[in-house]
mmCIF file of C-alpha atoms in Angstrom:
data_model
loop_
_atom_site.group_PDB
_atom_site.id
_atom_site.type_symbol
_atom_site.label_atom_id
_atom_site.label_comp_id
_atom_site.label_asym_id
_atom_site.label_seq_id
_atom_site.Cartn_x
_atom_site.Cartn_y
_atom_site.Cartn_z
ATOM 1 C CA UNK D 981 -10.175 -16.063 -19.057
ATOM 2 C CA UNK D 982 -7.961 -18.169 -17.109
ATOM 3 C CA UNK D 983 -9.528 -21.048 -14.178
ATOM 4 C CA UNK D 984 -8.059 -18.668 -11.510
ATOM 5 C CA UNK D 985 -9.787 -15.553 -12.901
ATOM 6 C CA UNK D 986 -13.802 -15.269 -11.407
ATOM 7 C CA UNK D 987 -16.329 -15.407 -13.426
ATOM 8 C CA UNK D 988 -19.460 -12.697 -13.385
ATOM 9 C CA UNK D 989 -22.350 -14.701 -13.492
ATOM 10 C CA UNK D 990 -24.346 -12.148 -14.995
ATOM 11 C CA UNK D 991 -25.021 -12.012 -18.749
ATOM 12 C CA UNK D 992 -23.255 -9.441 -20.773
ATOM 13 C CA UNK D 993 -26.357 -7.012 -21.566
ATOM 14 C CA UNK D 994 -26.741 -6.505 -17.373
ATOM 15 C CA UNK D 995 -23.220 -5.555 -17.051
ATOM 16 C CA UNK D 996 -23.328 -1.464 -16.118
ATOM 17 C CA UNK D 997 -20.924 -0.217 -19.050
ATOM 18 C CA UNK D 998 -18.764 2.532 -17.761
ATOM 19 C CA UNK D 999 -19.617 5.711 -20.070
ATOM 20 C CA UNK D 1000 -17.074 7.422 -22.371
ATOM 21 C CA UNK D 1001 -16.525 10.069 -19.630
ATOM 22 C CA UNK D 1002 -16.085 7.151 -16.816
ATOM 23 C CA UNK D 1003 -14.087 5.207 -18.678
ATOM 24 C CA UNK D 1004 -11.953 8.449 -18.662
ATOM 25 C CA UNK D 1005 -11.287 9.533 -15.768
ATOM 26 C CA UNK D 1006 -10.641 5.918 -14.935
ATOM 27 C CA UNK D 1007 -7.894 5.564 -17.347
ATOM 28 C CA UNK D 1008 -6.786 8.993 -16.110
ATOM 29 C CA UNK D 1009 -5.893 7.731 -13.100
ATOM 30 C CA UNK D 1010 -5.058 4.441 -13.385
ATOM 31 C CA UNK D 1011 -2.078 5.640 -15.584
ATOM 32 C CA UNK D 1012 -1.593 8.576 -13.321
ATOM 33 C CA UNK D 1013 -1.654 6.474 -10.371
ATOM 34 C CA UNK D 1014 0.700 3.655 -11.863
ATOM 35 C CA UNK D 1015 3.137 6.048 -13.832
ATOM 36 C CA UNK D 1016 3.530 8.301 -10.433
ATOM 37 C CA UNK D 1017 4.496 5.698 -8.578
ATOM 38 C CA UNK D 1018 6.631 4.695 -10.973
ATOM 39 C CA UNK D 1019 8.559 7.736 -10.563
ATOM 40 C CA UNK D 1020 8.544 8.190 -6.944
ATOM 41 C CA UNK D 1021 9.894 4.525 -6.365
ATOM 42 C CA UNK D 1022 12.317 4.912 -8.806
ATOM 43 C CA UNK D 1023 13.549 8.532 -7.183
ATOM 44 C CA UNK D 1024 13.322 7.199 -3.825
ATOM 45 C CA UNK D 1025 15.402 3.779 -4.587
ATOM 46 C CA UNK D 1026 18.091 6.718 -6.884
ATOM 47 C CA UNK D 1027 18.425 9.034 -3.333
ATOM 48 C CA UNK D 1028 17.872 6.739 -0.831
ATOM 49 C CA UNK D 1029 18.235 2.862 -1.618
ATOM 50 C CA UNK D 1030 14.724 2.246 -0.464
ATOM 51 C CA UNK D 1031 11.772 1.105 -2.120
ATOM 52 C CA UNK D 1032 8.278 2.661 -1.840
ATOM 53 C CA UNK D 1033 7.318 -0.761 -0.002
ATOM 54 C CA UNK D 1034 10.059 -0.278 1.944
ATOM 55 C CA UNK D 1035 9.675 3.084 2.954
ATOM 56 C CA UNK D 1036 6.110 3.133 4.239
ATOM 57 C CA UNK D 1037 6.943 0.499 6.353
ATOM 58 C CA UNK D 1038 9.084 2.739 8.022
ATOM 59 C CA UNK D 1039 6.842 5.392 8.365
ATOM 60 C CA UNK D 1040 4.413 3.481 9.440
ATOM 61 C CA UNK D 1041 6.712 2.112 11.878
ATOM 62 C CA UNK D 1042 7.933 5.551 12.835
ATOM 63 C CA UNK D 1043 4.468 6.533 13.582
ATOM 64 C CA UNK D 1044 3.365 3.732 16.213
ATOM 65 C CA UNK D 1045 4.509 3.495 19.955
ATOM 66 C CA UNK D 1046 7.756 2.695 20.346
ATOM 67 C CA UNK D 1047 8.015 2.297 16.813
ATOM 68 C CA UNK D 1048 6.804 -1.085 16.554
ATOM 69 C CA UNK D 1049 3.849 -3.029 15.111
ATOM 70 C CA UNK D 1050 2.834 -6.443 14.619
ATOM 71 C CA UNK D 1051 3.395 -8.392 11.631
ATOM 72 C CA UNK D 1052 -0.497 -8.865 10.545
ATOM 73 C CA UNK D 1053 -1.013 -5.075 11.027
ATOM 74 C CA UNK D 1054 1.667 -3.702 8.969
ATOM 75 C CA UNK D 1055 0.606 -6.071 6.115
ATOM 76 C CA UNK D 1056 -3.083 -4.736 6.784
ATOM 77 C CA UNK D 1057 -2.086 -0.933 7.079
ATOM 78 C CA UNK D 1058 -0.132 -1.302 3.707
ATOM 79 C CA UNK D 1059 -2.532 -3.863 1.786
ATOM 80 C CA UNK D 1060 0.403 -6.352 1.371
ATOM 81 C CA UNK D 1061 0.109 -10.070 1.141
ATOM 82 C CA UNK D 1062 1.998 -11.287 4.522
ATOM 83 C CA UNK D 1063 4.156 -13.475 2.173
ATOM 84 C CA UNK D 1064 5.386 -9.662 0.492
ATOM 85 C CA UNK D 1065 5.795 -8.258 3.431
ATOM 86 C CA UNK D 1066 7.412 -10.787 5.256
ATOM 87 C CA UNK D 1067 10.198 -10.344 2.348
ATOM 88 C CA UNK D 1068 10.224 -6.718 2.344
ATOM 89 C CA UNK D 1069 10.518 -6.950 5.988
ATOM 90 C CA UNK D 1070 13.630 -9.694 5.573
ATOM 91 C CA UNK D 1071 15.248 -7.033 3.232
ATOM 92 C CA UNK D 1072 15.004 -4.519 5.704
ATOM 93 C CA UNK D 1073 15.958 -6.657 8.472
ATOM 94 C CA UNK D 1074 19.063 -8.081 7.213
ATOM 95 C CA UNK D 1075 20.232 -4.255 6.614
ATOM 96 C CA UNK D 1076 19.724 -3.785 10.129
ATOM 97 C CA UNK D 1077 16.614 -1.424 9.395
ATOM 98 C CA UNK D 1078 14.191 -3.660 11.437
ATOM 99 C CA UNK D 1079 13.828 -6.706 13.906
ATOM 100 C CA UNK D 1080 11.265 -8.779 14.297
ATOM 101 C CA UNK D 1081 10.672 -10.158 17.742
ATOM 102 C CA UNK D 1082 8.134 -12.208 19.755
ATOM 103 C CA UNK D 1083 5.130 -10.345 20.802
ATOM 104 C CA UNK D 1084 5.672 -10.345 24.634
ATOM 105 C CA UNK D 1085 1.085 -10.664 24.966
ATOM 106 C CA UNK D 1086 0.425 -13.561 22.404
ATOM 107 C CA UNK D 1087 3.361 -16.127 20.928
ATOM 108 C CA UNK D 1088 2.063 -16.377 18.019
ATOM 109 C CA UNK D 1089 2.848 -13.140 17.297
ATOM 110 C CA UNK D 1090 5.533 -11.767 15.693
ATOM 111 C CA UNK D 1091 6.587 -7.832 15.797
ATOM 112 C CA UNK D 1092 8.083 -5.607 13.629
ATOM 113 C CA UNK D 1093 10.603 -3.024 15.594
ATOM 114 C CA UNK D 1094 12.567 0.084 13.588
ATOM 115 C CA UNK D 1095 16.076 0.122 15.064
ATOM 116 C CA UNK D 1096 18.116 3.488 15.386
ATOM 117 C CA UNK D 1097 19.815 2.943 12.324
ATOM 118 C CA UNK D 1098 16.398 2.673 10.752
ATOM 119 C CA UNK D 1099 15.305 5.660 12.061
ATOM 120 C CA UNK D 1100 18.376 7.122 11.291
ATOM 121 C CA UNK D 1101 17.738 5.689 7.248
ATOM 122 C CA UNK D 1102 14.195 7.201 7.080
ATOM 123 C CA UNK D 1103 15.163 10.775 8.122
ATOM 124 C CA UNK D 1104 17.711 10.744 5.913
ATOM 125 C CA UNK D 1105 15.762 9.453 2.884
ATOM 126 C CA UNK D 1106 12.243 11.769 3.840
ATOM 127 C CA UNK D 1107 13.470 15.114 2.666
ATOM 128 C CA UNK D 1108 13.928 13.745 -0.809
ATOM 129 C CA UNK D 1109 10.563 11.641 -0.882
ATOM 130 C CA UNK D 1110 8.482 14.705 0.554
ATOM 131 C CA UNK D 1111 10.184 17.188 -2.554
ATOM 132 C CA UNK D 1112 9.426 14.002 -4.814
ATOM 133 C CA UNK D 1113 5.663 14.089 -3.698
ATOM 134 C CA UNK D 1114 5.663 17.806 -4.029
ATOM 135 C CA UNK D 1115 7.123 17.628 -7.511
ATOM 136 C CA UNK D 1116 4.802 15.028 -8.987
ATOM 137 C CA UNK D 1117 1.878 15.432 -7.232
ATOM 138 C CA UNK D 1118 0.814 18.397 -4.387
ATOM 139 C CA UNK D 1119 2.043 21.302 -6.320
ATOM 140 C CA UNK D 1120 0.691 19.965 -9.661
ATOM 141 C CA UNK D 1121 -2.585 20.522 -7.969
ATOM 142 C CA UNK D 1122 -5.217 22.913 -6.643
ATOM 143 C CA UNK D 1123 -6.021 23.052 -3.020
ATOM 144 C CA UNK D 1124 -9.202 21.636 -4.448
ATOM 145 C CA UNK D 1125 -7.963 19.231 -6.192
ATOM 146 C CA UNK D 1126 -6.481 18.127 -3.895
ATOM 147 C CA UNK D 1127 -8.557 17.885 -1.310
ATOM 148 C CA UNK D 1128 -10.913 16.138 -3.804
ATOM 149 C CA UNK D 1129 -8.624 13.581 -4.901
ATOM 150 C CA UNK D 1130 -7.848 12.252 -1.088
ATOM 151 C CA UNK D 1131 -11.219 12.437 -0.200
ATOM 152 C CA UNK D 1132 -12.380 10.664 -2.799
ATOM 153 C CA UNK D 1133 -9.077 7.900 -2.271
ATOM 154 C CA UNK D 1134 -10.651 7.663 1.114
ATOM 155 C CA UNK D 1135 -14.275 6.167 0.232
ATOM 156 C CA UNK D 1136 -12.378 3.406 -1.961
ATOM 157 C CA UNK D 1137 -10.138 3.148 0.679
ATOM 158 C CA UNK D 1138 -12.955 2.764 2.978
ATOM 159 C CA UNK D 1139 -15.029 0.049 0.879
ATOM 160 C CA UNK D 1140 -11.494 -2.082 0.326
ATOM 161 C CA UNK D 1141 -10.876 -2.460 4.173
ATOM 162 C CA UNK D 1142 -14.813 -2.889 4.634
ATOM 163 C CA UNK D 1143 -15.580 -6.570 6.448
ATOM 164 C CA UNK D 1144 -16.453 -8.038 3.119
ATOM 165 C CA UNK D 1145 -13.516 -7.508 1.183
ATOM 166 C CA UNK D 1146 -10.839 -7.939 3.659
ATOM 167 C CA UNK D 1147 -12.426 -11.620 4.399
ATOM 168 C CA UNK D 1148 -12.166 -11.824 0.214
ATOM 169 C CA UNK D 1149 -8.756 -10.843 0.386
ATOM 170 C CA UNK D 1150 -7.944 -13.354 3.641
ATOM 171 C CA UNK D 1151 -9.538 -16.455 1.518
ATOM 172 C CA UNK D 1152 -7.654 -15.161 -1.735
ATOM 173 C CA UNK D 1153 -4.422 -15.595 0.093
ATOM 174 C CA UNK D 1154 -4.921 -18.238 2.125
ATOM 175 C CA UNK D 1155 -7.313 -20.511 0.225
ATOM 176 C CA UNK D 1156 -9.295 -23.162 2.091
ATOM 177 C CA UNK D 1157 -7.993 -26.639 1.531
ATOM 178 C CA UNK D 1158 -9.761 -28.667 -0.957
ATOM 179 C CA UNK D 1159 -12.435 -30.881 1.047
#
């Protein structure tokens, strides 16, 4: 265990053990989860040139008014580090996918804006992503299953972007200085 890495302060014989049939379904789909988005990022980067970071930042983008959001909510939407997004977003904006612009209510603020040709990019590379999904994931699955799996997603989902561990994640990336 490294300095950076926290500690749990509780002894080992109070730590709840995940059971054999826990432990899983947890590897289940942690390797699941990691091996298909491993596919789908590298079929969308093979048909498209985009990456799966790249991507949902379109659609997200796509999605809003006038296809612009600021900075600090893409990163929160996504669950990026501003630092990785601002890069992702500097990818996307040198290919003339994106511009970032003052936010015309609050200076500080900084927008993120699809242009045409980034519209034009994500409805070219959706058809392939959507078949992708389909292939690796919707129609390997009940109607159930389905339904179980994303409402289940949604209650971690839920806890992750609850106050407490959104202010975790704020201090985690921006660290308070040392007094």
């Amino acid at each position: 265990m490294t300095s950076s890495t926290p500690k749990d302060p509780r002894p080992a014989d109070e730590v709840r053990w995940l059971t054999e049939e826990q432990q899983r379904h947890w590897r289940a789909w942690r390797d699941g989860a990691a091996l298909l988005l491993d596919a789908l990022g590298r079929e969308l980067d093979a048909t498209s040139g985009l990456s799966l970071a790249e991507y949902e930042i379109l659609v997200r983008l796509s999605e809003a008014e006038g296809r612009t959001l600021r900075m600090s909510e893409l990163a929160g939407d996504l669950a990026h580090s501003r630092s990785r997004l601002t890069h992702t977003v500097a990818r996307l904006e040198r290919a003339g996918i994106v511009r970032r612009e003052q936010a015309r209510c609050d200076a500080r603020g900084v927008n993120c804006v699809m242009t045409d040709h980034g519209w034009d990019v994500l409805v070219a590379a959706a058809p392939g992503h959507v078949a992708s999904v389909r292939a690796h994931l919707v129609d390997r699955l009940t109607d159930a299953q389905l339904a179980a799996l994303g409402d289940a997603m949604q209650v971690v989902v839920d806890h992750l972007r609850s106050p407490d561990c959104t202010q975790a994640r704020a201090e985690a990336e921006d660290p308070a200085p040392a007094a």
